[in-house]
C-alpha positions as a printed NumPy array, in Angstrom:
array([[ 89.141, 106.184,  94.736],
       [ 88.758, 107.886,  91.277],
       [ 87.867, 111.377,  90.69 ],
       [ 85.504, 111.702,  87.649],
       [ 84.344, 115.074,  86.378],
       [ 81.251, 115.199,  84.12 ],
       [ 82.322, 113.879,  81.   ],
       [ 80.746, 113.662,  77.549],
       [ 83.202, 112.377,  74.874],
       [ 80.895, 113.257,  72.051],
       [ 81.538, 116.873,  73.005],
       [ 85.278, 116.715,  73.076],
       [ 86.065, 119.08 ,  70.254],
       [ 87.965, 122.303,  70.144],
       [ 84.669, 124.024,  69.535],
       [ 83.168, 122.901,  72.691],
       [ 85.949, 123.873,  74.814],
       [ 84.87 , 126.565,  77.275],
       [ 86.847, 129.607,  78.706],
       [ 86.646, 128.392,  82.307],
       [ 86.687, 125.281,  84.102],
       [ 86.465, 123.712,  87.621],
       [ 89.342, 121.732,  89.349],
       [ 89.901, 120.257,  93.005],
       [ 92.562, 122.281,  95.123],
       [ 93.91 , 121.92 ,  98.465],
       [ 93.149, 125.094, 100.49 ],
       [ 94.445, 124.204, 104.037],
       [ 96.774, 121.068, 104.475],
       [ 96.404, 118.469, 107.255],
       [ 97.774, 115.112, 108.21 ],
       [ 95.063, 113.234, 106.338],
       [ 92.454, 113.857, 103.571],
       [ 89.547, 113.994, 105.879],
       [ 90.971, 116.81 , 107.979],
       [ 92.376, 118.758, 104.87 ],
       [ 90.174, 121.631, 103.445],
       [ 89.499, 120.651,  99.807],
       [ 87.615, 123.12 ,  97.475],
       [ 86.407, 123.317,  94.038],
       [ 87.905, 126.23 ,  92.326],
       [ 86.916, 127.888,  88.969],
       [ 89.944, 128.98 ,  86.774],
       [ 90.662, 129.569,  83.201],
       [ 91.205, 126.639,  80.705],
       [ 94.799, 126.435,  79.918],
       [ 96.198, 127.125,  76.432],
       [ 98.599, 124.392,  75.162],
       [101.889, 125.343,  73.997],
       [103.59 , 124.16 ,  70.724],
       [104.612, 120.879,  72.409],
       [101.393, 120.355,  74.548],
       [ 97.966, 118.916,  74.076],
       [ 94.788, 120.066,  76.091],
       [ 92.768, 117.149,  77.472],
       [ 89.244, 116.847,  78.721],
       [ 89.634, 114.786,  81.753],
       [ 87.633, 111.616,  81.993],
       [ 89.039, 110.355,  85.355],
       [ 91.992, 110.756,  87.735],
       [ 93.139, 108.3  ,  90.266],
       [ 94.176, 109.007,  93.82 ],
       [ 97.643, 107.315,  94.692],
       [ 99.562, 107.168,  97.805],
       [101.962, 109.621,  96.115],
       [ 99.027, 112.137,  96.22 ],
       [ 99.129, 112.315,  99.9  ],
       [101.744, 115.01 ,  99.965],
       [ 99.566, 117.369,  98.279],
       [ 97.192, 117.666, 101.311],
       [ 99.856, 117.385, 103.837],
       [102.084, 120.103, 102.418],
       [101.34 , 123.86 , 102.822],
       [100.601, 125.417,  99.342],
       [103.363, 127.686,  97.958],
       [102.762, 131.405,  98.51 ],
       [ 99.394, 130.571, 100.271],
       [ 97.696, 129.667,  96.841],
       [ 95.377, 126.818,  96.691],
       [ 97.356, 123.669,  95.4  ],
       [ 95.754, 121.71 ,  92.562],
       [ 95.464, 117.964,  93.268],
       [ 96.2  , 114.952,  91.059],
       [ 99.286, 113.488,  89.276],
       [ 97.957, 111.405,  86.46 ],
       [ 94.574, 110.691,  84.601],
       [ 92.947, 109.932,  81.141],
       [ 90.703, 111.604,  78.777],
       [ 90.353, 112.821,  75.276],
       [ 92.544, 115.451,  73.498],
       [ 90.304, 118.52 ,  72.585],
       [ 93.362, 120.698,  71.257],
       [ 96.874, 120.567,  70.254],
       [ 99.585, 123.169,  70.32 ],
       [101.008, 121.958,  67.017],
       [ 99.329, 119.533,  64.626],
       [102.682, 118.551,  63.239],
       [104.391, 117.722,  66.537],
       [101.085, 115.918,  67.843],
       [101.087, 113.877,  64.763],
       [104.682, 112.875,  65.096],
       [103.736, 111.747,  68.737],
       [100.636, 109.693,  67.363],
       [ 98.224, 112.174,  68.997],
       [ 95.313, 114.355,  67.7  ],
       [ 92.082, 115.788,  68.441],
       [ 89.75 , 113.146,  69.527],
       [ 92.53 , 110.663,  70.674],
       [ 91.952, 108.772,  73.951],
       [ 95.109, 109.304,  76.021],
       [ 96.591, 108.6  ,  79.444],
       [ 98.644, 111.351,  80.822],
       [101.108, 112.286,  83.695],
       [103.027, 115.62 ,  84.472],
       [100.387, 118.19 ,  84.146],
       [101.512, 121.688,  83.597],
       [100.783, 124.165,  86.26 ],
       [ 97.893, 122.184,  87.566],
       [ 96.574, 118.748,  88.732],
       [ 94.677, 115.981,  87.1  ],
       [ 91.436, 116.402,  89.083],
       [ 90.384, 119.198,  86.809],
       [ 87.982, 119.28 ,  83.862],
       [ 90.796, 120.027,  81.514],
       [ 94.618, 119.742,  81.717],
       [ 97.33 , 120.939,  79.717],
       [100.091, 118.113,  79.422],
       [103.297, 117.898,  77.397],
       [103.432, 115.623,  74.529],
       [106.28 , 113.765,  76.018],
       [104.103, 112.646,  78.829],
       [100.909, 112.037,  76.941],
       [100.441, 108.589,  75.743],
       [ 97.731, 107.427,  73.102],
       [ 95.343, 104.545,  74.224],
       [ 93.753, 101.999,  72.037],
       [ 90.73 , 103.469,  70.445],
       [ 88.338, 100.657,  71.946],
       [ 89.485, 101.495,  75.393],
       [ 87.081, 103.545,  77.692],
       [ 89.016, 106.667,  78.684],
       [ 88.146, 105.937,  82.425],
       [ 90.133, 102.795,  82.279],
       [ 93.196, 104.271,  81.219],
       [ 93.157, 106.607,  84.368],
       [ 95.937, 104.567,  86.25 ],
       [ 97.957, 103.572,  83.322],
       [101.278, 105.144,  84.665],
       [102.122, 105.247,  88.26 ],
       [100.999, 101.793,  89.512],
       [102.062,  99.784,  86.551],
       [105.479, 101.525,  86.241],
       [105.947, 101.099,  90.196],
       [105.092,  97.3  ,  89.811],
       [107.774,  97.034,  86.946],
       [110.283,  98.984,  89.2  ],
       [109.699,  96.623,  92.107],
       [110.184,  93.407,  89.943],
       [113.221,  94.973,  88.454],
       [114.768,  96.085,  91.705],
       [114.291,  92.56 ,  93.084],
       [116.945,  91.41 ,  90.693],
       [115.643,  87.94 ,  90.228],
       [115.587,  87.213,  94.018],
       [112.641,  86.223,  96.175],
       [111.07 ,  89.255,  97.755],
       [108.305,  90.585, 100.119],
       [105.648,  92.84 ,  99.068],
       [103.196,  94.556, 101.477],
       [ 99.832,  96.183, 101.011],
       [ 99.793,  93.305,  98.459],
       [ 95.952,  93.5  ,  97.861],
       [ 96.094,  97.057,  96.615],
       [ 95.582,  97.87 ,  92.88 ],
       [ 99.387,  98.084,  92.507],
       [ 99.625,  94.8  ,  94.469],
       [ 97.206,  93.035,  92.217],
       [ 99.098,  94.318,  89.135],
       [102.348,  92.989,  90.519],
       [100.833,  89.562,  91.039],
       [ 99.782,  89.536,  87.343],
       [103.171,  90.988,  86.16 ],
       [105.032,  88.493,  88.262],
       [102.971,  85.628,  86.623],
       [103.645,  87.074,  83.065],
       [107.417,  87.235,  83.888],
       [107.708,  83.787,  85.483],
       [108.183,  85.324,  88.894],
       [105.319,  84.18 ,  90.822],
       [107.095,  81.642,  92.723],
       [109.535,  84.24 ,  94.313],
       [106.805,  86.897,  95.265],
       [105.778,  86.859,  99.024],
       [102.508,  88.919,  99.41 ],
       [101.616,  90.479, 102.706],
       [ 97.909,  91.209, 103.324],
       [ 95.758,  92.167, 106.331],
       [ 92.533,  90.023, 105.91 ],
       [ 91.311,  86.781, 104.674],
       [ 89.235,  88.371, 102.079],
       [ 92.417,  90.148, 100.744],
       [ 94.22 ,  86.687, 100.77 ],
       [ 91.454,  84.956,  98.794],
       [ 91.429,  87.931,  96.233],
       [ 95.138,  87.46 ,  95.464],
       [ 94.972,  83.564,  95.475],
       [ 92.218,  83.891,  92.863],
       [ 94.603,  85.96 ,  90.63 ],
       [ 97.174,  83.252,  90.937],
       [ 99.497,  84.48 ,  93.739],
       [101.56 ,  81.404,  94.982],
       [102.505,  82.874,  98.395],
       [100.18 ,  84.943, 100.603],
       [100.9  ,  85.806, 104.303],
       [ 98.401,  87.32 , 106.51 ],
       [ 99.523,  89.814, 109.053],
       [ 96.753,  92.007, 110.462],
       [ 99.091,  94.428, 112.409],
       [102.818,  94.113, 112.872],
       [102.457,  95.806, 116.327],
       [100.236,  93.251, 117.696],
       [100.042,  90.212, 115.331],
       [103.223,  88.367, 116.431],
       [101.904,  85.299, 114.606],
       [101.656,  87.323, 111.411],
       [105.214,  88.472, 111.705],
       [106.549,  85.204, 112.401],
       [104.662,  83.691, 109.35 ],
       [106.359,  86.329, 107.033],
       [109.758,  85.342, 108.578],
       [108.884,  81.677, 107.952],
       [108.068,  82.473, 104.309],
       [111.29 ,  84.6  , 103.897],
       [113.365,  81.735, 105.352],
       [111.733,  79.207, 103.229],
       [112.287,  81.191,  99.759],
       [115.494,  82.775, 101.013],
       [113.978,  86.019, 100.286],
       [116.739,  88.877, 100.313],
       [114.476,  92.101, 100.015],
       [111.218,  93.616, 100.584],
       [109.108,  96.536,  99.239],
       [107.02 ,  98.288, 101.697],
       [103.971, 100.571, 100.876],
       [102.797, 100.649, 104.531],
       [105.617, 102.144, 106.652],
       [105.092, 102.616, 110.253],
       [105.784,  99.286, 112.189],
       [105.687,  97.178, 109.264],
       [109.204,  98.568, 107.954],
       [110.738,  97.605, 111.39 ],
       [109.14 ,  94.158, 111.177],
       [110.494,  93.686, 107.641],
       [113.989,  94.743, 108.576],
       [113.811,  92.25 , 111.499],
       [112.821,  89.229, 109.637],
       [115.112,  89.668, 106.559],
       [118.49 ,  87.94 , 106.607],
       [121.732,  89.724, 107.075],
       [122.552,  92.219, 104.035],
       [118.902,  92.119, 103.274],
       [117.171,  95.381, 101.969],
       [113.786,  96.954, 102.736],
       [112.762,  99.453, 100.024],
       [110.212, 101.907, 101.212],
       [107.839, 103.37 ,  98.638],
       [104.754, 104.449, 100.633],
       [103.784, 105.769, 104.108],
       [100.266, 104.384, 104.565],
       [100.894, 103.969, 108.299],
       [103.104, 107.009, 108.778],
       [106.736, 107.403, 110.024],
       [108.915, 104.318, 110.13 ],
       [109.003, 102.461, 113.576],
       [110.845,  99.708, 115.158],
       [114.01 ,  99.553, 113.05 ],
       [116.974,  98.32 , 115.265],
       [120.38 ,  99.896, 114.825],
       [121.826,  96.589, 115.536],
       [120.366,  95.245, 112.329],
       [121.673,  98.132, 110.243],
       [125.139,  98.165, 112.078],
       [126.096,  94.562, 112.579],
       [123.77 ,  92.609, 110.282],
       [124.431,  95.033, 107.472],
       [120.83 ,  95.389, 106.529],
       [119.792,  98.249, 104.463],
       [116.709, 100.588, 104.524],
       [116.229, 102.442, 101.159],
       [113.553, 104.611,  99.638],
       [111.969, 103.788,  96.089],
       [110.539, 106.949,  94.386],
       [109.25 , 106.293,  90.865],
       [110.367, 109.54 ,  89.268],
       [113.839, 109.254,  90.587],
       [113.889, 105.619,  89.491],
       [112.653, 106.411,  85.96 ],
       [115.157, 109.211,  85.647],
       [118.029, 106.82 ,  86.258],
       [117.39 , 105.282,  82.869],
       [116.365, 102.011,  83.911],
       [113.472, 101.377,  81.61 ],
       [114.724,  99.676,  78.426]])
């Protein structure tokens, strides 16, 4: 799902910037988005500092990493702005010199992450130059909305697989499809095991060139699906898995991996982890780890 405010790129100039704007905020948190109270708030348009730019937002995606926004109580009782990344057009810069050195200027189409004191589901955002990235001039701004979180996570997964066969769940997601394409580009398609929930999703990935796609509708009830994952793990000698689902899927993955195998959890689509046997962790020396993109990037792993 992508949030798209009213957008008119021909009006993206400093002179057209209003004094106030609208943004989405979480007023009352809940376990899911449907139950949470989300509101449209009017606030002042932020002013960029010397190392910032002001961006008129074209689009902002909703990632699983956004879930915490509507599950966590706002600090101090104030509404919590929503959104981690997005895209749009620069309408003001704090310093023309600094912006020029960063390759960004008024009118530049950009992707951004790391919004200052706000969220990307806003009409305007103030973003540091360090986390603002110029996009090709012929690329529609809306197409750059998911340029950061999903692609870098796909890169992190492929990197952390360390050249070994591996399993990826929720494989028909936008991120999963990116991973299939990236694996093909990097010559890793033969070692990627994609787990999906439907025949339609399986067909989608196979059309993208995925070599190994396993159907498991529900790890709690679909024993044949879990057995199929294990069979593919054994066939390719996979040693790790990357799980965006959590819930019972994590337990199933820990079970099917060989001794000393590792399950990296990077999402909680199904809620809290279930079914992990202490025996697997204690005697089989299997590992359960978290993969969080900001922490991974902070480790200096990107060349």
